[in-house]
mmCIF file of C-alpha atoms and ligand atoms in Angstrom:
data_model
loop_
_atom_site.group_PDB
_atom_site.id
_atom_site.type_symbol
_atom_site.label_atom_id
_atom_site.label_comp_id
_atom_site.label_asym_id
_atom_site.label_seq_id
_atom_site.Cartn_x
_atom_site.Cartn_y
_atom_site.Cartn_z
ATOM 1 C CA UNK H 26 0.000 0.000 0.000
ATOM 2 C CA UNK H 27 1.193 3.297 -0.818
ATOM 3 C CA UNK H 28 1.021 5.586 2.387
ATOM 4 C CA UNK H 29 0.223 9.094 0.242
ATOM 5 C CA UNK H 30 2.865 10.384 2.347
ATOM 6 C CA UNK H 31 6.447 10.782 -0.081
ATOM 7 C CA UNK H 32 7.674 14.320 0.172
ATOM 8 C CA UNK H 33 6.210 15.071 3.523
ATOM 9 C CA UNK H 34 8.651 16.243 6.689
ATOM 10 C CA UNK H 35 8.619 14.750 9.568
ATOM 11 C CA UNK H 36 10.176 16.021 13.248
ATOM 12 C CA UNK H 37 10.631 12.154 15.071
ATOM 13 C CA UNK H 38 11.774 12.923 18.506
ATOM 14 C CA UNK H 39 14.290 10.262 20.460
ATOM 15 C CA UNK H 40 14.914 8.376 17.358
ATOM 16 C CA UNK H 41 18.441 7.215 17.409
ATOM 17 C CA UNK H 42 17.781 3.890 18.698
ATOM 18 C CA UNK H 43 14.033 2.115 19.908
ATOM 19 C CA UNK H 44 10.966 3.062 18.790
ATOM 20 C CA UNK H 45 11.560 6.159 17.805
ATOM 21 C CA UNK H 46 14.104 4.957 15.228
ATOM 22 C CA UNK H 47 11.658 2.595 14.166
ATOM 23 C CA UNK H 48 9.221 5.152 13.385
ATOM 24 C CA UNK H 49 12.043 7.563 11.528
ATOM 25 C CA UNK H 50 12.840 4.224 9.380
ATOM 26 C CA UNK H 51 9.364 3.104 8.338
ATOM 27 C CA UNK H 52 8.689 7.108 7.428
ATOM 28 C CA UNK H 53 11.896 7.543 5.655
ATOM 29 C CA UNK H 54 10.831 4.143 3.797
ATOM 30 C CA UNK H 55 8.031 6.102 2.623
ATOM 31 C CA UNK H 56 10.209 9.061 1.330
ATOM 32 C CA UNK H 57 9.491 11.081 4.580
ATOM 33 C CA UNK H 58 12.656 13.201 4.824
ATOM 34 C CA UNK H 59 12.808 12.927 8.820
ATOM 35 C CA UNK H 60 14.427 15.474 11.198
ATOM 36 C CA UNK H 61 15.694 12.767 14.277
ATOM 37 C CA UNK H 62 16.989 14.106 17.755
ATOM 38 C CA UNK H 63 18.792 12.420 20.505
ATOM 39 C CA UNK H 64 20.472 13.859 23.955
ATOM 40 C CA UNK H 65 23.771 11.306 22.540
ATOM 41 C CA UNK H 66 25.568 12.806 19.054
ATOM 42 C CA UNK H 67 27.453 9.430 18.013
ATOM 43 C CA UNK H 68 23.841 6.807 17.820
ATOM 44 C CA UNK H 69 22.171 9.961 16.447
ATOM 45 C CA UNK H 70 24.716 10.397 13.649
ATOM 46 C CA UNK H 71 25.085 6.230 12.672
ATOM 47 C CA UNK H 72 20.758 6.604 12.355
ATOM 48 C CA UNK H 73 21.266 9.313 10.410
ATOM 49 C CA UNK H 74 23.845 7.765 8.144
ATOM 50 C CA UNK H 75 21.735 4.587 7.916
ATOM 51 C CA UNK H 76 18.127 6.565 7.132
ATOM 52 C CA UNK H 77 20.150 8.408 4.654
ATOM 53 C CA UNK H 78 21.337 5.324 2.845
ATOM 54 C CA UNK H 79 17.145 4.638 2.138
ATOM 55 C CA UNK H 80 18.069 7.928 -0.058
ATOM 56 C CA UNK H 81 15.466 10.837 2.090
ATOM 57 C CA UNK H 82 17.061 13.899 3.721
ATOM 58 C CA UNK H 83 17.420 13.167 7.122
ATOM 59 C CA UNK H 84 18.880 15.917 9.269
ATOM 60 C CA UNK H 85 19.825 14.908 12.897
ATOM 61 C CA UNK H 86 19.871 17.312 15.806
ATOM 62 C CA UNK H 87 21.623 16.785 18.844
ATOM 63 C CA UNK H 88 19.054 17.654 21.692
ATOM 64 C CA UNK H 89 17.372 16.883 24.417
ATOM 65 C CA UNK H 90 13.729 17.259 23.823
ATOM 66 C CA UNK H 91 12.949 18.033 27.734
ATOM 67 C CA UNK H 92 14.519 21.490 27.334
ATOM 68 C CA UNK H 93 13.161 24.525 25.547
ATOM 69 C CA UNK H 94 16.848 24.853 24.101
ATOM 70 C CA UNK H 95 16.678 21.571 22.909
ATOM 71 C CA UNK H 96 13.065 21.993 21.174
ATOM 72 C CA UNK H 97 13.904 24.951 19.849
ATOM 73 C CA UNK H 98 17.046 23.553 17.841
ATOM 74 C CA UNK H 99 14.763 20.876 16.833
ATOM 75 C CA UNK H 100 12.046 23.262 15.243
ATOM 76 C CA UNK H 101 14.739 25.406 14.185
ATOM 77 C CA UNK H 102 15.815 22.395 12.245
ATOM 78 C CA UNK H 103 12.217 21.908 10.651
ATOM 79 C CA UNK H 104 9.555 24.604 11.722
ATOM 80 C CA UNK H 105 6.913 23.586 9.733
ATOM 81 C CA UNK H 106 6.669 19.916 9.753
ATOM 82 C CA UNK H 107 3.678 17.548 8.342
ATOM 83 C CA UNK H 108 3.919 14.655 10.910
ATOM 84 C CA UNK H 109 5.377 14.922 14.557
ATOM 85 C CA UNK H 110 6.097 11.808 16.346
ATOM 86 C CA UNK H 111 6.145 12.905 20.330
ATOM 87 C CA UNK H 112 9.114 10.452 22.213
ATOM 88 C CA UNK H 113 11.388 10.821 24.711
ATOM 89 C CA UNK H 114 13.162 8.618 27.698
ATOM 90 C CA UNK H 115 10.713 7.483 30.218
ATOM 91 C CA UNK H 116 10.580 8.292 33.678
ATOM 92 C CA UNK H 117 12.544 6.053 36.529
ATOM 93 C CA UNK H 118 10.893 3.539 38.303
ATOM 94 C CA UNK H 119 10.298 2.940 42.053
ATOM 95 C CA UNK H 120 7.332 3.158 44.509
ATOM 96 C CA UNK H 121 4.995 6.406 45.127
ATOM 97 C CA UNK H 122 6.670 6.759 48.950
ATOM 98 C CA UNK H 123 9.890 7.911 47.354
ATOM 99 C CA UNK H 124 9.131 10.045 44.769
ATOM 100 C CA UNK H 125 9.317 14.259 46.167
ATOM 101 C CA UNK H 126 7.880 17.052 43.907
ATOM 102 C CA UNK H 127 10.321 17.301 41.841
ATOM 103 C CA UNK H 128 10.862 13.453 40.994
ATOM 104 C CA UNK H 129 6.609 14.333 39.575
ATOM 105 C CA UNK H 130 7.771 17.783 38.416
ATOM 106 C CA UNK H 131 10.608 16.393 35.998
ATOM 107 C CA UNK H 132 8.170 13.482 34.400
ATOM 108 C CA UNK H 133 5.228 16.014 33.672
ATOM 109 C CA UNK H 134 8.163 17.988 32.131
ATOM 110 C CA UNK H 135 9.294 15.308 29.664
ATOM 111 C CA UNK H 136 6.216 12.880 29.094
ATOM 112 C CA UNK H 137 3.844 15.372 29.286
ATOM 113 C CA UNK H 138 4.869 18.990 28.534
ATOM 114 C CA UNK H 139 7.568 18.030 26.501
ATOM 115 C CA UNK H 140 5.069 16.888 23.532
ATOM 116 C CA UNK H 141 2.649 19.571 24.521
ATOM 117 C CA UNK H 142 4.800 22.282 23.432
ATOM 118 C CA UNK H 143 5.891 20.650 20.316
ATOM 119 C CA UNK H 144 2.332 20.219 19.485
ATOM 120 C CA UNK H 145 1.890 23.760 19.983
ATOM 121 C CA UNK H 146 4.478 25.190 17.845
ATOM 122 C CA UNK H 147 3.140 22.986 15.096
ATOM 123 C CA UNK H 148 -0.422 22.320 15.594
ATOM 124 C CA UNK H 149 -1.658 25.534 13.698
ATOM 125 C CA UNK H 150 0.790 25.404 10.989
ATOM 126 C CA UNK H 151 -1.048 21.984 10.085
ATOM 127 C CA UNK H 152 -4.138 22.712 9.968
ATOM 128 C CA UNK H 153 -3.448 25.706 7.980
ATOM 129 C CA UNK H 154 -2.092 24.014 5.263
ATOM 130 C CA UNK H 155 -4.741 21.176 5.666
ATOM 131 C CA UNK H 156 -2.512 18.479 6.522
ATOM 132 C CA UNK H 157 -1.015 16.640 9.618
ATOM 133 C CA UNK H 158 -0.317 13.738 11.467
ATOM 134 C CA UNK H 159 0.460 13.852 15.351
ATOM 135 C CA UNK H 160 1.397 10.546 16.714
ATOM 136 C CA UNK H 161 2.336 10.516 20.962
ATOM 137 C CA UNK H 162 4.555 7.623 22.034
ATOM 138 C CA UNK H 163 2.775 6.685 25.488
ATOM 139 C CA UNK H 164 2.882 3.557 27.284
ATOM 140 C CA UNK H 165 0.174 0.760 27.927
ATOM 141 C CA UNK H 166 0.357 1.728 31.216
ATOM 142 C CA UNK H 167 -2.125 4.423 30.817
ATOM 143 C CA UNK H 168 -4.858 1.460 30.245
ATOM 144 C CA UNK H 169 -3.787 -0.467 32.690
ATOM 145 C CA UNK H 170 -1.094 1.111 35.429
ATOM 146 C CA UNK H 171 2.466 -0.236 35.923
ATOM 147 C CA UNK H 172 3.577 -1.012 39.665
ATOM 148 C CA UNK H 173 6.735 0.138 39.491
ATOM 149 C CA UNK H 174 5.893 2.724 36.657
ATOM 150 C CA UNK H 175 3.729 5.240 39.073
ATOM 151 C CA UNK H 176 5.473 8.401 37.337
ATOM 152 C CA UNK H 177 5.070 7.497 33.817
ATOM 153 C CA UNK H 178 1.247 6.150 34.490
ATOM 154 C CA UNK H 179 0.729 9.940 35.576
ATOM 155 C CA UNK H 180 2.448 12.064 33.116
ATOM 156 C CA UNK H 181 1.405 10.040 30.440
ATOM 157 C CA UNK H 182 -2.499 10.131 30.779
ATOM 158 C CA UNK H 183 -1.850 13.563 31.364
ATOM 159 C CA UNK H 184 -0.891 13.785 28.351
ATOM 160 C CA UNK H 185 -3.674 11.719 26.713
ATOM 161 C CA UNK H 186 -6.197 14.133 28.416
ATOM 162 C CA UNK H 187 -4.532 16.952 27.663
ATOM 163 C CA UNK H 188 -5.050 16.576 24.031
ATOM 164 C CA UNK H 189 -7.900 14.742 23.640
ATOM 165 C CA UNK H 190 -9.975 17.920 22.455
ATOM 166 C CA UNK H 191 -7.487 19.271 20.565
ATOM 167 C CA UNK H 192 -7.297 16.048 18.459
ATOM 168 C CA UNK H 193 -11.180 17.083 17.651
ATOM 169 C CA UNK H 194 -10.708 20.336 16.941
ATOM 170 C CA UNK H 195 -7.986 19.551 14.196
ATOM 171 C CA UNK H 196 -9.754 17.178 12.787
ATOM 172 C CA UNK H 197 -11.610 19.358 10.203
ATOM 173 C CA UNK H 198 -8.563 20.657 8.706
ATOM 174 C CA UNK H 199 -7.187 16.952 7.620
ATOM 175 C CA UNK H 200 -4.777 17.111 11.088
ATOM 176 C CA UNK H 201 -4.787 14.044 13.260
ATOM 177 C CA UNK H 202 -3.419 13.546 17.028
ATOM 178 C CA UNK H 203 -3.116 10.474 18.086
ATOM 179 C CA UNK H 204 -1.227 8.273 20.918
ATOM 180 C CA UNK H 205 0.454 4.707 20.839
ATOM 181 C CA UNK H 206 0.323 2.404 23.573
ATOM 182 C CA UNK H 207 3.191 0.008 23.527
ATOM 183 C CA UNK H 208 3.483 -2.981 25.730
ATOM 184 C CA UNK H 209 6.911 -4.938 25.816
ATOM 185 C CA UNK H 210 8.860 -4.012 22.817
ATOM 186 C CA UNK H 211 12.810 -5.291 22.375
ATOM 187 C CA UNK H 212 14.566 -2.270 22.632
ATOM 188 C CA UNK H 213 17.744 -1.181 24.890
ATOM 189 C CA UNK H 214 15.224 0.177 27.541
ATOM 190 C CA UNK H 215 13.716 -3.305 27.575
ATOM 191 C CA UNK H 216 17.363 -5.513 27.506
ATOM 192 C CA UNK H 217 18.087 -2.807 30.689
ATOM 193 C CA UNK H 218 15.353 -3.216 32.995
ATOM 194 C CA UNK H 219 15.428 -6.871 31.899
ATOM 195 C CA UNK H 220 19.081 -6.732 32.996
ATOM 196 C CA UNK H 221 18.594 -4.847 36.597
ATOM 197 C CA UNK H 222 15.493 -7.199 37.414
ATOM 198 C CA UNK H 223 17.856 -10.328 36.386
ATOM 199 C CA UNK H 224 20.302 -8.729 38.922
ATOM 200 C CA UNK H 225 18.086 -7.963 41.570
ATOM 201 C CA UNK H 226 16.791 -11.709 41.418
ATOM 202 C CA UNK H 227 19.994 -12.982 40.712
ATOM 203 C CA UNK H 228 19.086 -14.988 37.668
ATOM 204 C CA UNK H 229 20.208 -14.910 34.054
ATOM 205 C CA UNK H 230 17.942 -12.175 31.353
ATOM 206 C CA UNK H 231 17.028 -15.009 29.503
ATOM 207 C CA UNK H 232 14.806 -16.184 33.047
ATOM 208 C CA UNK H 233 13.528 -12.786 33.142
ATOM 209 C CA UNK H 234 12.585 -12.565 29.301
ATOM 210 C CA UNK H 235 11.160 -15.671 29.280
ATOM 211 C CA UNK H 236 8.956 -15.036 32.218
ATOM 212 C CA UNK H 237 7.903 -11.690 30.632
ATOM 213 C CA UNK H 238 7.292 -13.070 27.072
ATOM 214 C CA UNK H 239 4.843 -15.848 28.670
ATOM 215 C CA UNK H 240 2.831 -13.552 30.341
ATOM 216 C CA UNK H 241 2.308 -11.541 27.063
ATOM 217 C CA UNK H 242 -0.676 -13.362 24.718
ATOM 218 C CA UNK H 243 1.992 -13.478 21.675
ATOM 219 C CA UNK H 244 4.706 -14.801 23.386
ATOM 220 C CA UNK H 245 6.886 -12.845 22.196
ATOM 221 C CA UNK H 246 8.386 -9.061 22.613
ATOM 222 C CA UNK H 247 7.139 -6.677 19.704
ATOM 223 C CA UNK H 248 10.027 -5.417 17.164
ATOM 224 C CA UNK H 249 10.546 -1.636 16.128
ATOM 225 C CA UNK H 250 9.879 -2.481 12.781
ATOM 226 C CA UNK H 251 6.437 -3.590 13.284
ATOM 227 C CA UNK H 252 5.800 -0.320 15.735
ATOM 228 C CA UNK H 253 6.910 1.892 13.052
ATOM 229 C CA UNK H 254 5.127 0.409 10.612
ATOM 230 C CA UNK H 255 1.848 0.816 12.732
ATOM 231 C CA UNK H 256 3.098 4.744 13.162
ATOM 232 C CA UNK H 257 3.679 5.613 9.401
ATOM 233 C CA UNK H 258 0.212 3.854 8.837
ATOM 234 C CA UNK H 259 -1.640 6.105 11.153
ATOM 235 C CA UNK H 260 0.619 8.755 9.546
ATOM 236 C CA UNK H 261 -0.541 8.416 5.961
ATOM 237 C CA UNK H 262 -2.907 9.716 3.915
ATOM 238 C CA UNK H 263 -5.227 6.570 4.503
ATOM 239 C CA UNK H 264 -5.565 7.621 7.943
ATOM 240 C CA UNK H 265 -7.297 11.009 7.991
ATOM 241 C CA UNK H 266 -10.455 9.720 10.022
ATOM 242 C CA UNK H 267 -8.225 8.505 12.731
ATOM 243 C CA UNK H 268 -8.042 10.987 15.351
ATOM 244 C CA UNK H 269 -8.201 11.105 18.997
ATOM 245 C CA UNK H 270 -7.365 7.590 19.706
ATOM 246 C CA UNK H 271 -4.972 5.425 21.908
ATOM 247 C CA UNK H 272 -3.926 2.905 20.166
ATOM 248 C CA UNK H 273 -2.292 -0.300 22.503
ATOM 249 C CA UNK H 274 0.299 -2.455 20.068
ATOM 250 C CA UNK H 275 0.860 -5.203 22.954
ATOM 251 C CA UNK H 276 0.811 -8.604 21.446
ATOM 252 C CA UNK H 277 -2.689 -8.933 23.799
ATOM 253 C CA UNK H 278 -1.798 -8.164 27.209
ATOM 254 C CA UNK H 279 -4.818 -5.716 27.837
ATOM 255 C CA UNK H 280 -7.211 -8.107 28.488
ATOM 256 C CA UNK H 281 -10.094 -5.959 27.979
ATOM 257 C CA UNK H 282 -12.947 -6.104 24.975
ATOM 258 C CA UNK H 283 -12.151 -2.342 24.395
HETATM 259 P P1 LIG K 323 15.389 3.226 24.026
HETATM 260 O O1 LIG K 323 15.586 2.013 23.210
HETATM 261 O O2 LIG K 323 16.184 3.404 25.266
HETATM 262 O O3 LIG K 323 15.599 4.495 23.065
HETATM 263 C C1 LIG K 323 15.374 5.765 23.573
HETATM 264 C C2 LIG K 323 15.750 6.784 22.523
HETATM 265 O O4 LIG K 323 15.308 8.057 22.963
HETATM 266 C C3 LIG K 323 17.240 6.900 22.292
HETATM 267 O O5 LIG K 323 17.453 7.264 20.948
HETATM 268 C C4 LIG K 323 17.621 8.032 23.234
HETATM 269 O O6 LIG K 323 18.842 8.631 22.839
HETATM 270 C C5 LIG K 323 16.420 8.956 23.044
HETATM 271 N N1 LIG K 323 16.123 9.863 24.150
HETATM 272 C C6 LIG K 323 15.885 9.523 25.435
HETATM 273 N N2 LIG K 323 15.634 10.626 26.152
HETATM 274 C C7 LIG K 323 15.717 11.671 25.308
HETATM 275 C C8 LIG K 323 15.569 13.062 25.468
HETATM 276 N N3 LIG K 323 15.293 13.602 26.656
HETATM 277 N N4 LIG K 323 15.702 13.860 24.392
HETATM 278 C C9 LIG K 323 15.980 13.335 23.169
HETATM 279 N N5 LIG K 323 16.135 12.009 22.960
HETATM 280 C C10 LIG K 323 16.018 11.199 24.029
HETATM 281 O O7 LIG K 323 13.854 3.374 24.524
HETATM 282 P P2 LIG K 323 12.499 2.841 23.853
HETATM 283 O O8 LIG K 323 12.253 1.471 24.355
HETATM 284 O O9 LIG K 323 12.508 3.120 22.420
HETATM 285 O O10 LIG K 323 11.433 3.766 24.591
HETATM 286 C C11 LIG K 323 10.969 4.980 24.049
HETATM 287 C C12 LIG K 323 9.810 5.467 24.927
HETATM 288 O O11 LIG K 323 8.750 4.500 24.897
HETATM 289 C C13 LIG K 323 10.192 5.638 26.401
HETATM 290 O O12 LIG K 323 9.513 6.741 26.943
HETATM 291 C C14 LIG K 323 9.679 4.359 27.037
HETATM 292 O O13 LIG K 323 9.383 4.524 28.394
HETATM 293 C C15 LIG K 323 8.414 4.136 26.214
HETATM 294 N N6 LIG K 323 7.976 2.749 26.265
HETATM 295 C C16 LIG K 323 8.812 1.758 25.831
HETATM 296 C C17 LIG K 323 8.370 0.443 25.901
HETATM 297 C C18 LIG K 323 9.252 -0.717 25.459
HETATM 298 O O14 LIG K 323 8.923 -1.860 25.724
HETATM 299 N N7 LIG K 323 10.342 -0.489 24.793
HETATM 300 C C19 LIG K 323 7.094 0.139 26.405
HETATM 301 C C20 LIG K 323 6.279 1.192 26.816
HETATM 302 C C21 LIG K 323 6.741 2.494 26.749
HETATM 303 P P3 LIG K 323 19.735 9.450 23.908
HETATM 304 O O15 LIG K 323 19.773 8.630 25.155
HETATM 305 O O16 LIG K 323 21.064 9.577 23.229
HETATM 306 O O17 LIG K 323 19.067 10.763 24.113
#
């Protein structure tokens, strides 16, 4: 299927490595020229070298996309972009006893205000020009809470709230805002909790992976190829009456009808 989308710019945020490099690759694959950032120069630049190689302009930008500074290098980079994929690090883990102000203050920063500013800046120039696709990297936890995850599970359905009007305001001017749910997908963030969990119980990953993948319906972890492909589909042209939604890509572990 042809997405409709060759031509178009996208800003991907946190896209040197994980999901966010999945979704730069499956856009560029499309002829997206894609605008990447990443807090780390030398990942950033070998995704940059290896998006170019698909043969789209790809311009990297060293930044952290939890600082003003570092959005405004990134829009800088590509002010008026047609898709903006909304990533960044998650938030540490640990139990709601420990975590002051500021722990809460610095997770609303970068899971929830983080993409709410770069929606901002490029919300309007969308729908002015009649296209857009907004996709927000979230977390299944915002269906169905995390333990250990208490910070994310906030900031993130923050952010779903925060934007669920919005999403229906754009919609008559061809602009959709939408978020992904992942479950367990095999990135480094995965291998490293896997890794401090195998620690902590002083067993080998491959315990703790298997344990993990048998809990999930599919048995399996999900790849960044078959995220990204997911994201450039609700990115496309084919995808205009899509808006407003929370999608969860989690092999089945919701259990839930809906
Ligand atoms: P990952 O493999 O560790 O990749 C994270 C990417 O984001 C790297 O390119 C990293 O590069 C970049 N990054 C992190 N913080 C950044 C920042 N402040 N500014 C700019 N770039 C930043 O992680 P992932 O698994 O793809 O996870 C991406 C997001 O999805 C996270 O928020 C995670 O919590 C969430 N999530 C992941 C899963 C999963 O199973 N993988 C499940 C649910 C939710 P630098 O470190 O060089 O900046």
């Amino acid at each position: 299927m042809d997405l409709g989308i060759k031509g178009r710019k996208a800003i991907v945020c946190a896209a040197s490595k994980g999901l966010g490099k999945g979704c730069a690759t499956a856009l560029a694959r499309e002829g997206v020229d894609v605008t990447i950032c990443a807090r780390g120069a030398d990942a950033l630049g070998a995704t940059a070298k290896e998006l170019g190689a698909i043969g789209v302009k790809v311009t990297p930008v060293v930044a952290d996309v939890t600082t003003e500074e570092g959005r405004k290098a990134l829009l800088a980079a590509c002010p008026d972009p047609d898709i903006l994929i909304n990533n960044a690090g998650g938030p540490p883990p640990g139990d709601f006893k420990d975590f002051g102000l500021d722990d809460w203050r610095r997770a609303v920063e970068g899971n929830m205000l983080a993409p709410i500013a770069l929606i901002r800046a490029t919300v309007y120039g969308m729908m002015d020009r009649g296209f857009g696709r907004i996709v927000n990297i979230t977390s299944a936890s915002i269906k169905n809470p995390i333990a250990s995850l208490e910070l994310s599970n906030g900031a993130r359905l923050g952010l779903t709230g925060a934007v669920a009007v919005l999403a229906r305001k754009a919609a008559k001017s061809n602009v959709t805002i939408n978020g992904i749910l992942p479950g367990p997908f095999d990135t480094d963030r995965l291998r490293g909790t896997a890794q401090k969990m195998a620690a902590a119980r002083n067993v080998s990953v491959t315990v703790i992976d298997d344990e993990r993948k048998a809990a999930i319906p599919a048995k399996r972890f999900g790849t960044t190829e078959e995220f990204g492909a997911v994201v450039a589909f609700l990115c496309s042209v084919h995808a205009g009456y899509i808006t407003g939604q929370n999608l969860l890509i989690d092999g089945g572990g919701y259990p839930g009808p809906l």
